Structure formats: C-alpha cells, structure tokens
Coordinates of C-alpha atoms in Angstrom, one line a residue:
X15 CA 0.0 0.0 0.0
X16 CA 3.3 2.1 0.4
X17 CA 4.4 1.6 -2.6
X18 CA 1.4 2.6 -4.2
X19 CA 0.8 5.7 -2.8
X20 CA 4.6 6.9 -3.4
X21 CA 4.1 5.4 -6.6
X22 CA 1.0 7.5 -7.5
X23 CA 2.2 10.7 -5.9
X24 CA 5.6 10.6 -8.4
X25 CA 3.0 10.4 -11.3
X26 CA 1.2 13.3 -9.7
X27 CA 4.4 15.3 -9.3
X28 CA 5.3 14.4 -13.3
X29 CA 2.3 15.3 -14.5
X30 CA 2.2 18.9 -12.5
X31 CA 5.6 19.5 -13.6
X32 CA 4.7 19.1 -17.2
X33 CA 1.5 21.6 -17.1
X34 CA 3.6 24.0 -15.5
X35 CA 6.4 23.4 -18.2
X36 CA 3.3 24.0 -20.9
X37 CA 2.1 26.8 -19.3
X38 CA 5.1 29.1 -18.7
X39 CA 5.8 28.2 -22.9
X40 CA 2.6 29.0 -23.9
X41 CA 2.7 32.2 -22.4
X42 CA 6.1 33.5 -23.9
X43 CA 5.7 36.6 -25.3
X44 CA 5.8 37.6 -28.9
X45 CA 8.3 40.2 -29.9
X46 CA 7.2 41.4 -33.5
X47 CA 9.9 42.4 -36.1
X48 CA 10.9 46.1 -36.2
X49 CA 11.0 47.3 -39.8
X50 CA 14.2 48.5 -41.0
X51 CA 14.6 51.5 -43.1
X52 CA 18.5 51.2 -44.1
X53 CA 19.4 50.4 -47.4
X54 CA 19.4 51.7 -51.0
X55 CA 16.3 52.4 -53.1
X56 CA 15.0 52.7 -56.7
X57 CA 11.6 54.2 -57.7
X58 CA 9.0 56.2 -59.4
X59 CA 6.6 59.2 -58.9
X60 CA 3.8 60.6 -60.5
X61 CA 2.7 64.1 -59.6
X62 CA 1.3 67.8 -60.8
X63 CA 3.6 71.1 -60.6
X64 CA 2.3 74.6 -60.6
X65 CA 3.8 77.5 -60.3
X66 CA 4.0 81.1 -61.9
X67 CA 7.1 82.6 -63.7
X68 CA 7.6 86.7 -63.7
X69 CA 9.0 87.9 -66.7
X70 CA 10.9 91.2 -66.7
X71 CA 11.2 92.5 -70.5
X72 CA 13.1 95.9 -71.5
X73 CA 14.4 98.1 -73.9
X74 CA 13.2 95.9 -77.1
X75 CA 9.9 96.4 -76.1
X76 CA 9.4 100.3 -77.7
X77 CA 9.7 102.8 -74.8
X78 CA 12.7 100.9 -73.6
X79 CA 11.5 100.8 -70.1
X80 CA 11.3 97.2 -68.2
X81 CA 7.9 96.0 -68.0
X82 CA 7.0 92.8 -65.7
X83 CA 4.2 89.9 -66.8
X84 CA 3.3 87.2 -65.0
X85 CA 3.3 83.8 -66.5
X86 CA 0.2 82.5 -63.9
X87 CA 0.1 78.6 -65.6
X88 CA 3.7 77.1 -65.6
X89 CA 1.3 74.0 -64.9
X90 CA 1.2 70.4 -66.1
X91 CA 1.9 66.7 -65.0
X92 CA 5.1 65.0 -63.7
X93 CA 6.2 61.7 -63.9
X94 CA 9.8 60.2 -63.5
X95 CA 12.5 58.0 -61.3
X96 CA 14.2 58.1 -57.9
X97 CA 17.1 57.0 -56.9
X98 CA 18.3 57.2 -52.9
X99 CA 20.2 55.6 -49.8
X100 CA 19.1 55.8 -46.2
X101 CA 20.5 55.1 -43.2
X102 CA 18.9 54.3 -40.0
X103 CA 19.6 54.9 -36.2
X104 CA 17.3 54.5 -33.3
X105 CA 13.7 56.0 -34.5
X106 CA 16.2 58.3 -36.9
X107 CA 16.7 58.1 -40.4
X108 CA 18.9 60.2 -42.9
X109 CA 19.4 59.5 -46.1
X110 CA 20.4 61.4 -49.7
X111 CA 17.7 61.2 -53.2
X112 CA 18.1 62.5 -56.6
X113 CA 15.2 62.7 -59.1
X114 CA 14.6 63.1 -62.6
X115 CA 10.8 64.0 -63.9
X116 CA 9.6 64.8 -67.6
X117 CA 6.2 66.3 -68.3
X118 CA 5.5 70.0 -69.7
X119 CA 4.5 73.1 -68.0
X120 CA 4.1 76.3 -70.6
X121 CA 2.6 79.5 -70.8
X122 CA 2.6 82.6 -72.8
X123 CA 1.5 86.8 -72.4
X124 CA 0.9 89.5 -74.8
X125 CA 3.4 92.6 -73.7
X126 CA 1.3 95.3 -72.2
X127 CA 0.5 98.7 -73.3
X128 CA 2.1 101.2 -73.7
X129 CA 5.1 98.7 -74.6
X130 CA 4.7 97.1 -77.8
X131 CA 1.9 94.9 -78.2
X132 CA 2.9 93.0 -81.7
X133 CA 5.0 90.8 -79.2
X134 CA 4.0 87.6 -76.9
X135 CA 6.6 86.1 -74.7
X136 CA 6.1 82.4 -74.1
X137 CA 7.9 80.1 -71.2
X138 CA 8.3 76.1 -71.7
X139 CA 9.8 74.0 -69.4
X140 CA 10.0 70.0 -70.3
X141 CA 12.2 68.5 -67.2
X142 CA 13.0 69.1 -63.4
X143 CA 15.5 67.7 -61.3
X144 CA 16.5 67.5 -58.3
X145 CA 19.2 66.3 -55.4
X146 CA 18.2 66.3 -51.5
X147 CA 18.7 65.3 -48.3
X148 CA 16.0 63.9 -46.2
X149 CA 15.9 63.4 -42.4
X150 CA 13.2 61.8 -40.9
X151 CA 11.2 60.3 -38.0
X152 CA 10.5 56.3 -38.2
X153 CA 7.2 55.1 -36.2
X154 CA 7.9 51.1 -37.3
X155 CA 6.9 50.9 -41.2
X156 CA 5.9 54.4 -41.3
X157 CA 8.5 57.3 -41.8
X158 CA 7.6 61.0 -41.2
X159 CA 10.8 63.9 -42.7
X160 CA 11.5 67.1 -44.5
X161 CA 14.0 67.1 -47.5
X162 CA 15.6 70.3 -49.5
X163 CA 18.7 70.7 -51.5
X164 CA 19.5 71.6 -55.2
X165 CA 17.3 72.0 -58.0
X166 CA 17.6 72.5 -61.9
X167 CA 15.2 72.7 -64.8
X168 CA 15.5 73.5 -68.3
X169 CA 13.8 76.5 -69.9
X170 CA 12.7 77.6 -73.0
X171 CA 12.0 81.6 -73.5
X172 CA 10.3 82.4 -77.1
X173 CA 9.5 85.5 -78.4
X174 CA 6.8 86.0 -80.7
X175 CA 6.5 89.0 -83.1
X176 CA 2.6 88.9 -84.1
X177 CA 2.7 91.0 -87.6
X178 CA 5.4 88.7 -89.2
X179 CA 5.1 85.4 -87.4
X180 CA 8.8 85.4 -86.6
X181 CA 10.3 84.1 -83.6
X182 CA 13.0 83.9 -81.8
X183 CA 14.0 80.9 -79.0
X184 CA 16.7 80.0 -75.8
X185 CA 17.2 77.6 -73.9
X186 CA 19.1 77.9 -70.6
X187 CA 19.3 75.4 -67.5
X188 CA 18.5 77.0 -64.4
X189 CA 19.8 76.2 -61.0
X190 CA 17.8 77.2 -57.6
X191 CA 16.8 74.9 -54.0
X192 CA 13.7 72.8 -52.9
X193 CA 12.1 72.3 -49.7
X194 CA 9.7 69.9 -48.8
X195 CA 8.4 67.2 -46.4
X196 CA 6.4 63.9 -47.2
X197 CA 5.4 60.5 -45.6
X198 CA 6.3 57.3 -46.7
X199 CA 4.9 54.0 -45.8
X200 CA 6.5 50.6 -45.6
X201 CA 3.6 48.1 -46.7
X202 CA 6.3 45.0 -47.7
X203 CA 9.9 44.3 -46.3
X204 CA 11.2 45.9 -49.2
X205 CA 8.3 47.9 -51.0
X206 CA 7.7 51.4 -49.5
X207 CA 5.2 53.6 -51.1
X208 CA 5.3 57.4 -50.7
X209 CA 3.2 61.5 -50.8
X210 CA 5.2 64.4 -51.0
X211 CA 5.7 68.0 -51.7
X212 CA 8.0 70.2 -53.0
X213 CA 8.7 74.3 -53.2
X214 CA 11.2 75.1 -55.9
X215 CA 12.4 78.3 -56.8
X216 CA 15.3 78.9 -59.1
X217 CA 17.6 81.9 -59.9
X218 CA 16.6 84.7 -61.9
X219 CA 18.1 84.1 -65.6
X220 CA 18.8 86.6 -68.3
X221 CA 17.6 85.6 -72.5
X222 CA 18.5 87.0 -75.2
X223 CA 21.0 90.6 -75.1
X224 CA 22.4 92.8 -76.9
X225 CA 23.6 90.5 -79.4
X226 CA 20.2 89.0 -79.9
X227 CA 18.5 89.5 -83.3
X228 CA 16.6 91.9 -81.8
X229 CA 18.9 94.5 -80.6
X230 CA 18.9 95.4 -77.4
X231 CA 16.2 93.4 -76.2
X232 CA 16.8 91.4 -72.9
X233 CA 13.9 89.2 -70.5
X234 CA 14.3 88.1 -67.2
X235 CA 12.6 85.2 -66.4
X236 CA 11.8 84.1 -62.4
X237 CA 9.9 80.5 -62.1
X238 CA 8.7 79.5 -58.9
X239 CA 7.1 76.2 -58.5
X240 CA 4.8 73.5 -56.0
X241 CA 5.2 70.1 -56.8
X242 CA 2.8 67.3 -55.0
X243 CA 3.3 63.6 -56.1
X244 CA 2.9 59.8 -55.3
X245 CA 5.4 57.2 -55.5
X246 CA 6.7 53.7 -54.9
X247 CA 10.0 52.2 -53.9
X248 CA 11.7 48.8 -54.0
X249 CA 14.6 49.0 -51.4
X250 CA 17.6 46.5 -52.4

C-alpha cells in the first residue's frame, strides 16, 4: 500500500511538472519584427507642378523701359524616377535622393500697353531635377521627414513677333533649392510607397542681349514652382 501511494504521488508530481512546463511556454511573449529602413532604393513618382514665372522684358519692347508679366500657368503633370540611400539609427533616419521627372509646364503673355503689343513672350519648361537630403522620424513601417537641397530645370523663352510670325528661341538650364516634407509608408519588407511636396524656386536668368537678333532686347525670367506627387519604392 506504500508503494502505491509513493508510486502515485511521483506520477502526480510528473504530471504537475509538465503543465507547469506548458504553461510558462505557452505564455512566452511575442516580440514582432521592427521594420528596417537602411538600405538603398530605386523608384518612381507621378505628380502635378504649378507655379507662376515673372518675366521682366526691356528696352526691345518700344519705350525701352522694363515691363513685368506674369506667367500665372507654368502647370502640367510630372512623372519620373528616384534614386536614394538611407541610413537608420534609433527612431532616426537620414538619407540622400536625386530625381529626374519629364512632363510639360508652358505658358505665354501679350506685352502690355504702352510697350509694344505686336510681341507675346512664351515660357516652356519640359524636365526638373533634383538632389536632396532627407531626415526623418521612423514610427515602425511608417516614416515621417522634411528634405531640400538643389534644383535644376531647363527653360525655354520664345518671343513672338505677331505682324510677321517670326520668332526667336533660348534655352538655358537653371539652378535654384527645394524644400519639402512627405510620408512614406513601408507596406512590404522591401516595398515602400510614398506622398510628398515640394517648393522650388530657381535663380533669376537673363535671355537674349544685346547680341540678340533683336537689338537690345533682354527678358528676365523668375519661375517658382509647388510640386505634389505619389510614389513607390523597392529597397535593395
């Protein structure tokens, strides 16, 4: 009878053990993976740009007095690719993107009175780039930051003189900065998708001169510009 109550209260014990043992596994917590945001990056965008361009023309234009118009629908689609690194430490990330987008933004203006009216001045611009640096703030998959640096666009300035139909054209690149700030969500370990918004202004170039074929004409030109767009990345 000894030997069968030892012999019982072993099994007990076992068996108490091995519920406990089940137990304190069962109830091991789960740690879920924090998303990483290091690493480099291709991608696209798709956006809209608008802006307004004031153009300062002078002494071709009759009285020889500078006269400004503003070019109010330097407007039009965006599209393009991205290319960027970032690095991440803590909840902080850093990290350097350039861009390249195509779509076309023009506009044109008759010259006011009392300057000569037989002219329109008209403003093209086909491209925009631009090369920034981005800090931000990372809440897991999601990533909150501001960006600015350098910007450059290619513009065309044509002059139209009405009577004739004659024209004259330049193109010059122009260099200025962009600001901006965006969110970007990470939806896939690699795949990040993206809204953002740019303000671009570049520095005031000069067309044309003294050695145009109209003598003595010269046109400032000063674009400012908003850019809102989408896009998605595929980090490497």
């Amino acid at each position: 009878m000894k030997k069968f109550t030892l012999a019982a209260a072993m099994v007990a014990l076992g068996c108490a053990s091995a519920s406990a043992a089940d137990l304190a596994y069962t109830k091991a917590p789960v740690v879920a993976p924090v998303y990483s945001w290091t690493g480099c990056y291709v991608g696209a965008t798709v956006g809209y740009r608008w802006g307004t361009s004031s153009v300062t023309a002078g002494s071709g234009f009759g009285a020889g007095l500078p006269i400004t118009n503003d070019l109010n629908r330097m407007d039009g689609f965006t599209g393009g690719g991205t290319l960027g690194c970032n690095y991440q430490t803590g909840a902080w990330v850093v990290g350097l993107e350039g861009d390249f987008s195509g779509g076309q933004a023009k506009d044109s203006q008759g010259v006011l009175p009392p300057f000569n009216t037989t002219f329109i001045v008209s403003e093209r611009q086909d491209w925009v780039a631009t090369v920034r640096g981005r800090v931000g703030y990372a809440v897991n998959n999601w990533l909150f930051y501001g960006t600015g640096g350098l910007a450059l666009t290619e513009l065309k300035q044509t002059l139209l003189f009405t009577p004739s139909g004659a024209t004259n054209s330049q193109s010059q690149v122009l260099s200025g900065w962009t600001a901006g700030a965006g969110v970007e969500w990470g939806f896939a370990s690699n795949w990040t998708a993206k809204v953002e918004y740019l303000y671009t202004e570049y520095s005031r170039q000069n067309y044309f001169g003294p050695t145009a074929p109209l003598a003595g004409l010269w046109i400032d030109a000063d674009l400012k510009q908003h850019i809102v767009r989408g896009g998605v990345n595929y980090r490497f």
